Coordinates of C-alpha atoms in Angstrom, one line a residue:
Chain A
M877 CA 110.0 56.4 89.3
A878 CA 106.7 55.1 90.6
S879 CA 103.6 55.1 89.1
V880 CA 100.3 57.3 91.0
T881 CA 97.5 56.4 92.4
Y882 CA 94.5 58.3 93.5
D883 CA 91.8 56.2 94.9
H884 CA 88.5 57.2 96.3
V885 CA 89.9 60.5 97.0
W886 CA 87.8 63.0 98.8
K887 CA 88.6 67.0 99.1
K888 CA 86.6 69.1 100.4
F889 CA 87.1 72.9 101.6
G890 CA 84.1 73.5 104.6
D891 CA 81.1 72.3 102.5
F892 CA 82.7 72.6 99.0
V893 CA 84.0 69.4 97.4
A894 CA 86.8 70.0 95.6
L895 CA 87.7 66.5 94.5
N896 CA 84.3 64.2 94.4
D897 CA 85.5 60.1 94.7
L898 CA 89.0 60.4 92.4
N899 CA 90.1 57.3 91.0
I900 CA 93.1 57.8 88.7
H901 CA 96.1 55.5 88.0
I902 CA 99.3 56.4 86.3
E903 CA 102.0 54.6 85.0
D904 CA 105.2 54.5 86.1
K905 CA 106.5 57.0 83.3
E906 CA 103.8 58.4 81.7
F907 CA 103.0 61.7 81.1
L908 CA 99.2 62.7 82.4
V909 CA 97.8 65.8 81.7
L910 CA 94.8 67.0 84.4
V911 CA 93.2 69.2 82.4
G912 CA 89.9 71.2 83.1
P913 CA 88.4 74.9 83.7
S914 CA 88.5 77.1 86.5
G915 CA 87.6 75.0 90.1
C916 CA 87.2 72.1 88.5
G917 CA 89.8 70.6 91.3
K918 CA 93.0 69.7 88.9
T919 CA 95.3 71.6 90.8
T920 CA 93.7 70.4 94.5
A921 CA 94.5 67.3 92.7
L922 CA 98.0 67.6 92.4
R923 CA 98.2 69.5 95.5
C924 CA 97.0 66.4 97.3
L925 CA 99.4 64.4 95.5
A926 CA 102.6 66.9 96.3
G927 CA 101.2 67.0 100.1
L928 CA 100.5 70.5 100.1
E929 CA 97.1 69.7 101.0
E930 CA 95.4 66.9 103.2
V931 CA 92.4 64.6 101.1
T932 CA 89.4 64.2 103.6
D933 CA 88.9 60.8 102.4
G934 CA 90.3 58.3 100.4
Q935 CA 94.3 57.2 99.8
V936 CA 97.0 58.8 97.7
K937 CA 99.7 55.9 96.7
I938 CA 103.7 56.9 95.1
G939 CA 104.5 53.4 93.6
D940 CA 102.8 51.1 96.4
R941 CA 103.4 53.4 99.6
V942 CA 100.7 55.2 101.1
V943 CA 101.5 59.4 101.2
N944 CA 98.3 60.7 102.9
D945 CA 100.8 61.4 106.1
V946 CA 103.5 61.4 104.7
P947 CA 104.9 65.4 104.8
P948 CA 106.1 67.1 101.3
K949 CA 109.4 66.8 101.7
D950 CA 109.6 63.0 101.9
R951 CA 107.4 62.4 98.7
D952 CA 109.9 62.4 97.2
I953 CA 108.6 64.9 94.4
A954 CA 109.1 67.6 92.4
M955 CA 107.2 70.3 91.5
V956 CA 107.1 73.3 89.4
F957 CA 104.8 76.4 90.1
Q958 CA 102.6 78.3 87.8
S959 CA 104.5 81.3 89.6
Y960 CA 108.1 79.3 89.5
A961 CA 108.6 80.5 93.0
L962 CA 112.6 81.0 92.9
Y963 CA 113.3 82.8 95.3
P964 CA 114.6 86.1 95.4
H965 CA 118.1 86.2 97.6
M966 CA 119.5 83.4 95.6
T967 CA 121.2 82.8 93.0
V968 CA 120.0 80.5 90.4
F969 CA 122.8 78.1 91.1
D970 CA 121.9 78.4 94.8
N971 CA 118.3 77.8 93.3
M972 CA 119.0 75.0 92.1
A973 CA 120.8 73.7 94.7
F974 CA 118.5 74.3 97.3
G975 CA 116.8 71.3 97.4
L976 CA 120.1 68.9 97.4
K977 CA 121.6 71.0 100.1
L978 CA 119.1 70.3 102.8
R979 CA 119.3 66.5 101.9
K980 CA 122.8 67.1 102.8
V981 CA 124.1 66.0 99.4
P982 CA 128.0 66.7 99.4
K983 CA 129.1 69.4 97.2
Q984 CA 130.5 67.9 94.3
E985 CA 128.0 66.2 93.8
I986 CA 125.7 69.2 93.9
Q987 CA 128.0 70.8 91.5
R988 CA 127.4 68.0 89.3
R989 CA 124.2 67.7 89.4
V990 CA 123.4 71.6 88.9
E991 CA 125.8 71.9 85.4
E992 CA 123.9 69.2 84.6
A993 CA 120.3 70.2 84.8
A994 CA 121.8 74.1 83.4
A995 CA 123.1 72.4 80.4
I996 CA 120.1 70.4 79.8
L997 CA 118.0 73.5 79.8
G998 CA 120.6 75.5 77.9
I999 CA 121.4 78.3 81.5
E1000 CA 124.8 77.1 82.2
H1001 CA 125.5 80.8 81.6
L1002 CA 122.7 82.5 84.1
L1003 CA 124.1 80.8 87.2
K1004 CA 125.5 83.8 88.7
R1005 CA 122.3 85.9 88.1
K1006 CA 119.7 86.3 90.6
P1007 CA 116.2 85.4 89.9
R1008 CA 115.3 89.5 89.0
E1009 CA 118.1 89.4 86.1
L1010 CA 116.2 86.8 84.4
S1011 CA 113.5 86.9 81.6
G1012 CA 109.9 84.9 82.2
G1013 CA 111.5 82.0 80.7
Q1014 CA 114.6 81.6 81.6
R1015 CA 112.9 82.0 85.5
Q1016 CA 110.6 79.4 84.2
R1017 CA 113.8 77.1 83.4
V1018 CA 115.2 77.6 86.5
A1019 CA 112.5 76.9 88.2
V1020 CA 112.1 73.3 86.3
G1021 CA 116.0 73.1 86.6
R1022 CA 115.8 72.9 90.2
A1023 CA 112.7 70.3 89.8
I1024 CA 115.1 68.1 87.6
V1025 CA 118.4 68.5 89.8
R1026 CA 116.3 66.0 92.9
E1027 CA 116.2 63.8 90.8
P1028 CA 112.7 63.0 91.9
K1029 CA 110.2 59.7 91.6
V1030 CA 107.0 62.1 89.9
F1031 CA 107.2 65.5 88.6
L1032 CA 104.4 67.9 88.7
F1033 CA 103.6 70.6 86.8
D1034 CA 100.9 73.1 87.9
E1035 CA 100.1 75.6 84.9
P1036 CA 103.7 76.1 84.7
L1037 CA 103.5 77.9 80.9
S1038 CA 100.7 80.6 82.5
N1039 CA 102.6 83.4 83.0
L1040 CA 105.0 83.2 79.3
D1041 CA 103.3 85.2 75.8
A1042 CA 101.9 82.5 72.9
K1043 CA 105.4 82.2 70.8
L1044 CA 107.9 81.0 74.1
R1045 CA 104.8 79.1 74.8
V1046 CA 104.8 76.7 72.2
Q1047 CA 108.7 76.8 72.6
T1048 CA 108.2 75.5 76.2
R1049 CA 105.7 73.1 75.6
A1050 CA 107.9 71.0 72.6
E1051 CA 111.0 71.4 75.3
I1052 CA 109.1 69.8 78.3
S1053 CA 108.1 67.0 75.9
K1054 CA 111.1 66.7 75.3
L1055 CA 112.7 66.7 79.0
H1056 CA 110.0 64.1 79.3
Q1057 CA 111.7 61.2 76.8
R1058 CA 114.5 62.1 78.1
L1059 CA 114.4 61.8 82.0
Q1060 CA 111.9 59.0 81.7
T1061 CA 110.1 59.8 84.8
T1062 CA 106.2 60.0 85.4
F1063 CA 105.1 63.3 85.0
I1064 CA 102.1 65.3 86.6
Y1065 CA 100.8 68.2 84.6
V1066 CA 98.0 70.2 85.4
T1067 CA 96.6 72.9 83.1
H1068 CA 93.7 74.5 82.0
D1069 CA 94.8 74.6 78.0
Q1070 CA 93.5 71.8 76.3
V1071 CA 96.1 72.7 73.5
E1072 CA 98.8 72.0 75.9
A1073 CA 97.2 69.0 77.1
M1074 CA 96.3 67.8 73.8
T1075 CA 99.9 68.1 72.5
M1076 CA 102.0 66.6 75.4
A1077 CA 99.9 64.3 77.5
T1078 CA 100.0 59.9 77.1
R1079 CA 97.0 60.3 78.6
I1080 CA 94.6 63.6 79.2
A1081 CA 92.3 63.5 83.0
V1082 CA 89.2 65.5 82.1
M1083 CA 87.8 66.9 84.9
N1084 CA 85.2 69.5 85.8
K1085 CA 83.3 70.7 89.1
G1086 CA 85.3 68.2 91.1
I1087 CA 84.6 65.1 89.4
L1088 CA 86.7 63.0 86.6
Q1089 CA 85.0 63.3 82.9
Q1090 CA 86.8 60.9 81.4
L1091 CA 90.6 58.9 81.3
D1092 CA 91.7 58.5 77.9
T1093 CA 94.7 59.3 75.3
P1094 CA 94.4 62.2 73.8
Q1095 CA 92.8 61.2 70.1
N1096 CA 90.5 58.7 72.4
L1097 CA 89.0 62.0 73.5
Y1098 CA 88.6 63.8 70.7
D1099 CA 87.6 60.6 68.9
K1100 CA 85.0 59.3 71.5
P1101 CA 84.1 62.3 74.1
A1102 CA 82.3 60.4 77.2
N1103 CA 80.0 63.0 77.8
L1104 CA 78.7 66.5 77.0
F1105 CA 81.2 68.6 78.8
V1106 CA 83.7 66.7 77.6
A1107 CA 82.7 67.1 73.9
G1108 CA 82.4 70.4 74.6
F1109 CA 86.0 71.1 76.2
I1110 CA 88.2 69.2 74.1
G1111 CA 88.9 70.6 70.3
S1112 CA 88.8 74.8 69.8
P1113 CA 86.6 75.8 67.9
S1114 CA 84.0 73.9 70.2
M1115 CA 81.9 71.1 69.0
N1116 CA 78.7 72.1 68.0
F1117 CA 75.5 71.0 69.7
F1118 CA 72.0 71.0 68.3
P1119 CA 68.6 70.0 70.5
A1120 CA 67.4 67.5 68.2
H1121 CA 64.6 64.5 67.8
L1122 CA 65.8 61.3 66.3
R1123 CA 63.3 60.1 63.9
K1124 CA 62.7 56.7 62.0
D1125 CA 61.6 57.0 58.9
G1126 CA 61.4 53.1 57.6
N1127 CA 65.1 51.3 57.9
D1128 CA 66.7 55.2 57.8
L1129 CA 67.1 57.5 61.2
F1130 CA 67.3 60.9 61.0
V1131 CA 68.5 63.9 63.0
D1132 CA 66.1 66.3 62.9
T1133 CA 67.2 69.6 64.6
G1134 CA 63.2 71.6 63.4
D1135 CA 65.5 73.4 61.1
F1136 CA 67.6 70.6 59.5
A1137 CA 67.6 67.6 59.2
V1138 CA 70.6 64.6 58.7
K1139 CA 70.5 60.9 57.5
I1140 CA 72.3 58.8 59.8
P1141 CA 74.9 56.4 58.1
E1142 CA 73.8 52.7 58.2
D1143 CA 76.7 51.6 59.7
R1144 CA 75.3 53.6 62.8
V1145 CA 72.3 53.2 62.6
K1146 CA 72.2 49.9 64.9
T1147 CA 73.7 52.3 67.9
Y1148 CA 70.9 54.5 68.4
A1149 CA 67.7 52.7 66.6
P1150 CA 67.0 52.0 70.8
F1151 CA 66.5 56.0 71.0
A1152 CA 64.9 56.4 67.8
G1153 CA 61.5 59.0 69.2
R1154 CA 63.7 60.1 71.6
E1155 CA 65.1 64.0 72.3
V1156 CA 68.9 63.8 71.9
I1157 CA 72.1 66.5 71.2
F1158 CA 73.6 65.8 68.4
G1159 CA 77.0 67.3 68.0
I1160 CA 79.6 67.9 65.4
R1161 CA 83.3 69.4 64.6
P1162 CA 83.3 73.2 63.2
E1163 CA 86.5 71.2 61.3
D1164 CA 83.9 68.0 60.2
I1165 CA 81.6 70.6 58.5
H1166 CA 82.9 71.5 55.2
N1167 CA 82.2 73.7 52.0
P1168 CA 80.6 70.8 49.2
Q1169 CA 83.2 72.4 47.1
F1170 CA 86.6 71.4 49.2
A1171 CA 84.4 68.4 50.9
P1172 CA 87.0 65.2 51.2
P1173 CA 85.6 62.5 49.0
G1174 CA 84.4 59.4 50.3
I1175 CA 81.8 60.9 53.0
H1176 CA 78.9 60.4 54.5
A1177 CA 77.9 63.8 53.7
A1178 CA 74.6 66.0 55.2
S1179 CA 73.7 68.9 53.4
V1180 CA 72.7 71.7 54.9
E1181 CA 71.5 75.1 54.5
C1182 CA 72.1 78.2 56.4
K1183 CA 73.3 81.7 56.3
V1184 CA 76.6 83.6 57.1
D1185 CA 76.4 85.5 60.0
V1186 CA 80.4 86.0 60.4
T1187 CA 83.2 84.7 58.2
E1188 CA 87.2 84.4 59.9
L1189 CA 89.9 84.2 57.9
M1190 CA 93.1 82.4 59.6
G1191 CA 94.9 82.3 56.4
N1192 CA 95.1 78.5 56.3
E1193 CA 91.3 78.1 57.3
I1194 CA 88.4 80.1 57.4
F1195 CA 86.3 80.3 60.2
L1196 CA 82.8 80.6 59.1
Y1197 CA 80.0 81.5 61.6
M1198 CA 76.3 80.3 60.6
V1199 CA 73.0 80.5 61.7
S1200 CA 69.9 77.5 60.6
G1201 CA 66.5 79.3 62.1
K1202 CA 67.0 79.0 65.8
H1203 CA 70.7 77.3 65.6
N1204 CA 73.9 79.1 65.2
F1205 CA 77.0 77.1 64.6
V1206 CA 80.7 77.2 63.8
A1207 CA 82.1 75.8 60.2
R1208 CA 85.7 75.5 59.9
V1209 CA 86.1 75.7 56.4
D1210 CA 88.5 75.4 52.8
P1211 CA 90.9 78.9 52.7
R1212 CA 90.1 79.1 49.5
T1213 CA 86.0 79.5 49.7
R1214 CA 84.5 82.3 49.4
F1215 CA 81.3 83.3 51.1
H1216 CA 80.3 86.5 52.4
I1217 CA 78.2 87.8 54.9
G1218 CA 74.4 86.8 54.5
D1219 CA 74.7 84.5 51.8
K1220 CA 72.5 81.7 51.8
V1221 CA 74.6 79.0 51.8
Q1222 CA 74.5 74.8 51.2
L1223 CA 77.5 73.3 54.1
V1224 CA 77.4 69.1 54.3
F1225 CA 77.9 67.4 57.5
N1226 CA 80.6 65.3 57.7
M1227 CA 78.2 61.9 59.3
D1228 CA 81.0 59.8 59.5
N1229 CA 82.1 62.0 62.6
F1230 CA 78.9 63.1 64.2
H1231 CA 78.5 62.5 68.3
L1232 CA 75.0 62.1 70.3
F1233 CA 74.2 62.8 73.4
D1234 CA 71.6 61.1 75.9
P1235 CA 70.2 64.0 78.0
A1236 CA 68.0 61.1 79.8
S1237 CA 71.0 60.2 81.3
D1238 CA 72.4 62.7 82.9
R1239 CA 70.3 66.7 82.5
E1240 CA 73.4 68.6 83.1
N1241 CA 76.0 66.7 81.7
P1242 CA 74.3 63.9 78.7
V1243 CA 76.6 61.0 78.3
A1244 CA 77.4 59.7 75.3
I1245 CA 76.1 56.8 73.2
R1246 CA 77.8 54.8 72.6
Chain B
M1142 CA 103.1 123.7 86.9
S1143 CA 102.9 127.7 86.3
K1144 CA 105.9 130.1 88.1
R1145 CA 103.0 131.2 90.6
N1146 CA 102.2 127.7 92.5
T1147 CA 106.3 126.8 92.0
L1148 CA 107.3 130.0 94.6
W1149 CA 103.8 128.9 97.0
S1150 CA 105.3 125.8 97.1
W1151 CA 109.1 126.9 97.4
F1152 CA 107.5 129.0 100.3
W1153 CA 105.0 126.3 101.9
M1154 CA 108.4 124.4 102.1
I1155 CA 110.6 127.0 103.2
L1156 CA 107.7 127.7 106.3
G1157 CA 107.9 123.5 107.3
G1158 CA 111.8 124.0 107.6
L1159 CA 112.2 126.5 109.4
Y1160 CA 109.6 125.1 112.1
F1161 CA 111.0 122.2 112.1
F1162 CA 114.9 123.5 112.3
L1163 CA 114.9 126.4 114.1
P1164 CA 114.2 125.2 117.2
L1165 CA 116.5 122.6 116.8
L1166 CA 119.3 125.3 116.0
A1167 CA 118.1 127.4 118.7
T1168 CA 119.3 124.4 121.0
F1169 CA 122.0 123.9 119.6
E1170 CA 123.4 127.5 119.7
F1171 CA 122.0 127.5 123.5
S1172 CA 123.7 124.6 124.0
L1173 CA 127.3 125.8 122.7
K1174 CA 126.7 128.9 125.7
A1175 CA 128.3 127.2 128.9
R1176 CA 131.1 129.3 128.2
K1177 CA 130.6 132.5 129.5
G1178 CA 130.9 134.9 126.1
V1179 CA 132.3 132.5 123.4
Y1180 CA 131.0 129.0 121.7
S1181 CA 132.0 125.7 123.0
F1182 CA 131.6 122.2 123.4
L1183 CA 132.2 122.2 127.4
A1184 CA 128.2 120.9 127.6
Y1185 CA 129.0 118.1 126.1
E1186 CA 132.4 117.5 127.6
R1187 CA 130.6 117.4 130.4
V1188 CA 127.6 115.2 129.5
F1189 CA 130.2 112.4 127.9
A1190 CA 132.2 112.8 130.6
D1191 CA 129.8 112.0 133.3
P1192 CA 130.1 108.7 134.2
L1193 CA 126.1 107.9 134.7
F1194 CA 125.4 108.8 131.3
L1195 CA 127.7 105.9 129.3
R1196 CA 126.4 104.0 131.5
T1197 CA 122.6 104.6 131.3
F1198 CA 122.9 104.9 127.6
I1199 CA 124.8 101.2 127.4
F1200 CA 122.2 100.1 129.7
S1201 CA 119.2 101.4 127.3
L1202 CA 121.1 100.2 124.6
E1203 CA 121.0 96.6 125.9
M1204 CA 117.1 96.8 126.8
A1205 CA 116.8 98.2 123.1
V1206 CA 118.5 95.0 121.8
F1207 CA 117.2 92.4 123.6
T1208 CA 113.2 94.1 122.8
A1209 CA 114.0 93.7 119.0
L1210 CA 115.2 90.2 119.0
A1211 CA 112.3 89.3 121.4
G1212 CA 109.6 91.5 119.8
I1213 CA 111.5 89.6 116.4
L1214 CA 111.1 86.4 117.3
L1215 CA 107.4 87.1 118.8
I1216 CA 106.0 88.8 115.8
F1217 CA 107.6 87.6 112.8
P1218 CA 106.2 83.8 112.9
T1219 CA 103.2 84.8 114.4
V1220 CA 103.0 87.4 111.3
Y1221 CA 103.8 84.8 109.1
W1222 CA 101.6 82.0 110.3
I1223 CA 98.7 84.6 110.1
R1224 CA 99.6 85.4 106.3
L1225 CA 100.2 81.8 105.8
K1226 CA 97.2 79.9 107.4
L1227 CA 95.1 82.1 109.0
P1228 CA 94.4 85.0 107.2
Q1229 CA 91.0 85.7 108.1
L1230 CA 92.7 86.9 111.7
R1231 CA 94.3 90.1 109.6
G1232 CA 92.3 92.3 110.6
L1233 CA 92.1 91.2 114.6
I1234 CA 95.9 91.6 114.9
E1235 CA 96.4 94.3 113.1
F1236 CA 93.6 95.9 115.8
V1237 CA 95.3 94.1 118.9
S1238 CA 98.6 95.6 117.3
M1239 CA 98.0 99.0 117.9
L1240 CA 97.3 98.8 121.2
P1241 CA 99.8 100.1 122.8
F1242 CA 99.1 103.1 120.7
V1243 CA 95.6 103.4 122.8
V1244 CA 97.1 102.2 125.5
P1245 CA 98.9 105.1 127.6
A1246 CA 102.3 103.8 128.8
I1247 CA 101.5 104.9 132.5
V1248 CA 98.9 102.3 132.2
L1249 CA 100.7 99.4 131.4
V1250 CA 103.6 99.7 134.0
F1251 CA 100.6 99.9 136.9
G1252 CA 99.5 97.1 135.5
L1253 CA 102.5 95.4 135.0
I1254 CA 103.9 96.2 138.9
R1255 CA 100.8 94.9 140.0
V1256 CA 100.4 91.8 138.2
F1257 CA 104.6 90.8 138.2
S1258 CA 105.5 91.9 141.8
G1259 CA 103.8 89.7 144.1
A1260 CA 103.4 85.8 144.1
P1261 CA 104.1 83.9 142.2
F1262 CA 106.4 85.8 139.9
F1263 CA 108.7 88.6 142.0
L1264 CA 110.0 89.9 139.0
T1265 CA 110.6 93.6 140.8
N1266 CA 112.2 92.1 143.7
T1267 CA 115.9 91.7 141.6
F1268 CA 117.5 93.5 138.8
T1269 CA 117.5 91.0 136.5
G1270 CA 113.7 90.5 136.8
T1271 CA 112.8 93.9 136.7
N1272 CA 115.1 94.2 133.5
V1273 CA 113.2 90.8 132.1
L1274 CA 109.7 93.3 133.0
L1275 CA 111.4 96.2 131.4
V1276 CA 112.1 94.3 127.9
A1277 CA 108.6 92.8 127.8
A1278 CA 106.9 95.9 128.3
Y1279 CA 108.6 97.0 125.4
V1280 CA 108.0 94.9 123.4
V1281 CA 104.4 95.6 123.9
L1282 CA 105.3 99.2 123.4
T1283 CA 107.4 98.6 119.9
M1284 CA 104.4 95.9 118.8
P1285 CA 102.7 98.6 116.3
Y1286 CA 106.5 99.0 114.4
L1287 CA 108.0 95.7 114.4
Y1288 CA 104.1 94.4 113.1
R1289 CA 104.1 97.2 110.6
S1290 CA 106.8 97.0 109.1
I1291 CA 107.4 92.9 109.2
D1292 CA 103.2 92.7 107.6
T1293 CA 104.7 94.6 105.0
G1294 CA 107.3 92.6 104.1
L1295 CA 105.8 90.0 104.5
Q1296 CA 103.0 91.1 101.3
A1297 CA 105.6 92.3 98.8
I1298 CA 106.5 88.6 98.5
D1299 CA 104.1 85.2 98.2
V1300 CA 104.4 83.8 101.2
R1301 CA 102.4 80.6 100.3
T1302 CA 104.1 79.8 96.9
L1303 CA 108.1 80.1 98.5
T1304 CA 106.9 78.4 101.3
E1305 CA 104.8 75.2 99.4
A1306 CA 108.3 75.1 97.2
A1307 CA 110.2 75.1 99.7
Q1308 CA 108.0 72.0 101.8
S1309 CA 108.0 70.0 98.3
L1310 CA 111.7 70.7 98.1
G1311 CA 112.4 69.2 101.4
A1312 CA 112.6 72.0 103.9
G1313 CA 111.3 71.4 107.2
W1314 CA 109.7 74.6 109.0
G1315 CA 112.3 76.0 110.5
T1316 CA 114.1 76.0 107.6
I1317 CA 111.6 78.0 105.7
L1318 CA 111.1 80.6 108.2
F1319 CA 115.1 81.4 109.2
R1320 CA 116.2 80.7 105.0
V1321 CA 113.7 80.9 102.8
I1322 CA 110.8 83.6 104.2
L1323 CA 113.7 85.9 106.6
P1324 CA 115.9 87.0 104.0
N1325 CA 113.5 88.5 101.9
V1326 CA 112.1 90.1 104.8
R1327 CA 115.3 91.7 106.3
V1328 CA 115.4 95.2 105.6
S1329 CA 111.3 95.5 106.6
I1330 CA 112.5 93.5 110.1
L1331 CA 115.8 95.8 110.0
S1332 CA 114.1 99.0 109.8
G1333 CA 110.6 98.0 112.5
S1334 CA 113.9 96.8 114.7
F1335 CA 115.9 100.2 114.3
L1336 CA 112.2 102.4 114.9
A1337 CA 112.0 100.0 117.8
V1338 CA 115.7 100.8 119.3
A1339 CA 115.6 104.6 118.5
T1340 CA 112.0 104.6 120.9
V1341 CA 113.6 102.4 123.7
M1342 CA 116.5 104.6 124.0
G1343 CA 114.4 107.7 124.7
E1344 CA 111.4 106.3 126.3
F1345 CA 110.4 107.5 129.9
T1346 CA 107.6 106.3 131.4
I1347 CA 108.0 103.3 132.0
A1348 CA 112.0 103.1 132.6
S1349 CA 110.9 105.5 135.4
F1350 CA 108.8 103.4 137.3
L1351 CA 110.6 100.2 137.2
V1352 CA 114.4 101.3 136.7
G1353 CA 114.6 104.7 137.5
I1354 CA 117.5 106.1 136.7
R1355 CA 119.3 103.1 135.2
A1356 CA 117.8 103.6 132.1
F1357 CA 118.7 106.4 129.8
G1358 CA 115.4 108.1 129.5
P1359 CA 115.0 109.3 132.8
Y1360 CA 118.4 110.4 133.2
M1361 CA 117.8 112.6 130.2
S1362 CA 114.8 114.3 132.1
L1363 CA 117.1 114.5 135.2
V1364 CA 119.9 116.7 133.8
G1365 CA 116.9 118.6 132.3
Q1366 CA 115.4 119.6 135.6
N1367 CA 118.8 119.9 137.3
K1368 CA 121.5 121.5 134.3
T1369 CA 120.4 123.3 131.4
Y1370 CA 123.2 124.0 129.3
E1371 CA 123.8 120.0 129.2
S1372 CA 120.0 118.9 128.9
S1373 CA 120.6 121.0 125.5
S1374 CA 123.0 119.0 124.1
L1375 CA 121.9 115.9 125.5
A1376 CA 118.7 116.9 123.3
I1377 CA 120.7 117.3 120.2
I1378 CA 122.7 114.1 121.1
S1379 CA 119.3 112.2 121.1
F1380 CA 118.6 114.0 117.7
A1381 CA 121.8 112.7 116.1
L1382 CA 121.1 109.3 117.2
T1383 CA 117.3 108.9 116.2
W1384 CA 118.2 110.8 113.0
A1385 CA 121.4 108.5 112.6
F1386 CA 118.9 105.1 112.7
I1387 CA 117.1 106.8 109.8
G1388 CA 120.0 106.7 108.2
L1389 CA 120.8 103.7 108.5
I1390 CA 117.3 102.4 108.0
Q1391 CA 118.1 104.3 104.5
L1392 CA 120.6 102.9 103.4
L1393 CA 119.6 99.7 104.1
N1394 CA 116.8 99.9 101.7
R1395 CA 118.4 101.7 98.9
G1396 CA 120.9 98.7 98.8
R1397 CA 118.6 96.2 98.9
V1398 CA 115.4 96.6 96.2
Q1399 CA 113.3 93.6 97.2
T1400 CA 111.7 92.3 94.0
Q1401 CA 109.0 90.1 94.0
I1402 CA 109.8 87.1 92.1
A1403 CA 107.4 84.2 93.0
G1404 CA 103.8 85.3 92.0
A1405 CA 104.7 87.2 89.9
H1406 CA 101.2 88.7 88.7

């Protein structure tokens, strides 16, 4: 077991910068998820740790040991690949035992460890089969088993659930979380699926264009996104954004989008007062927009008039695609709501949970105002 | 399909079959006429009784096996490495692998003799040296077959992921190449090898210039010039050998269906 550190790590492929000064410290026994869209550098970061890519600059440490020049086989890590990478010509047992045989572990010990791992994963009955005789889920378990038997210091998972169907993905997600509890080892997990990230991680590193956007607990990422990218990436459906003007009116502050204006609660005026008179980006999550009839009591509600464009009944909730002037947004409302397409209605924004971003801080990715 | 189309299909198939099999049947029939007035296997008996037949056959078989081994050792790691690290060079390597089809064997053998018979090599001065040169020439000659089949085999597996998985499991390059990748392309390598062996067994030009009558190809040619019925029986024997090799390839291919597990798209 060990901690992992990315210390000012750069990775370039020619002119393309895949990792841009990456700094992450992952504690021992932590379950860190690297998440971001395709091409954000998350897999490259994992591969640099595994030794499958050389870093251009900076240091990668496992524990206190700098592993930049250590070959993959000597890093004491085990990686589970997206495509499982099982050896077609070997049985499940041989696939799982392969790493141990290379280390010249005694036969009996190999037998014991493979059987133990197989029991944990519920694949004891598959040990004599070849990979081609297994289903996707079973192959995935064998790949995890092959990692477990090595008893590595760090487990690396590269989008291991991508090839599974939706139902199996949910089930396996929970199993990997349980496995982490059981093995008490450092897990580093790469995914583009923010639901996987939110449900499994102790901390999440959100990446975009090779740059670490925010490293925090799932709840903090959701509640306090550091910038517009994180705010938009975490949460489904995504947060609604409105370019707006911060207007001061006496002691009150209003976010004025041109089509509607909402009042900022008094307890947060002090934070945003210095930005009065400036352009901002107003963000609010679909789940913080309510049908007034079913709005939670005691919230700072701001009423907004809008028109229903599309409704999507999900069973336990309804997604409303709304139009207000030139702005479109999504609301996630109570399933008892009875709105119809074309209706002009009033919705309320929960102003206890809104976000403001400062476009002047970074035009491409405005930083949250706190 | 209409009845008319089915008839035409059969017509063309039978016509093609006759075109292929009639000369073969005629040769076989002729080879049985060594004894006047009756059919017999006399020509075959004479061929098998000729000590030169067995000697040249074994010599060429040895050369063929060495050629296949040398070719595999040279081409398999090269193709693997190109697929793994230098995929941008694939086009160039494919072109190079086709050169033996373009460069006539006579040009190749004259080039080899000119370069390697003088200082500092003097390879043509000894039997061993000439044999080495012969194998080297055959490796070039059979490169298209070996390259194609190995490349196709590697295409069917996810070389990169299998390699990386093995690396992270603690395998070195030798282990990766021979215990991870090789077993997955064994059928392709065997197919290529059989094609190489079949080519070498019947090769005439290079063998006649380098080793002469010691090889099977020149021996067949000599028999063809001097002995009427024996040459026909040799042609039939060669055919049987080639078909035996093709049959073996088919048998191996049927026994092992390569499935792609890694990189299931």
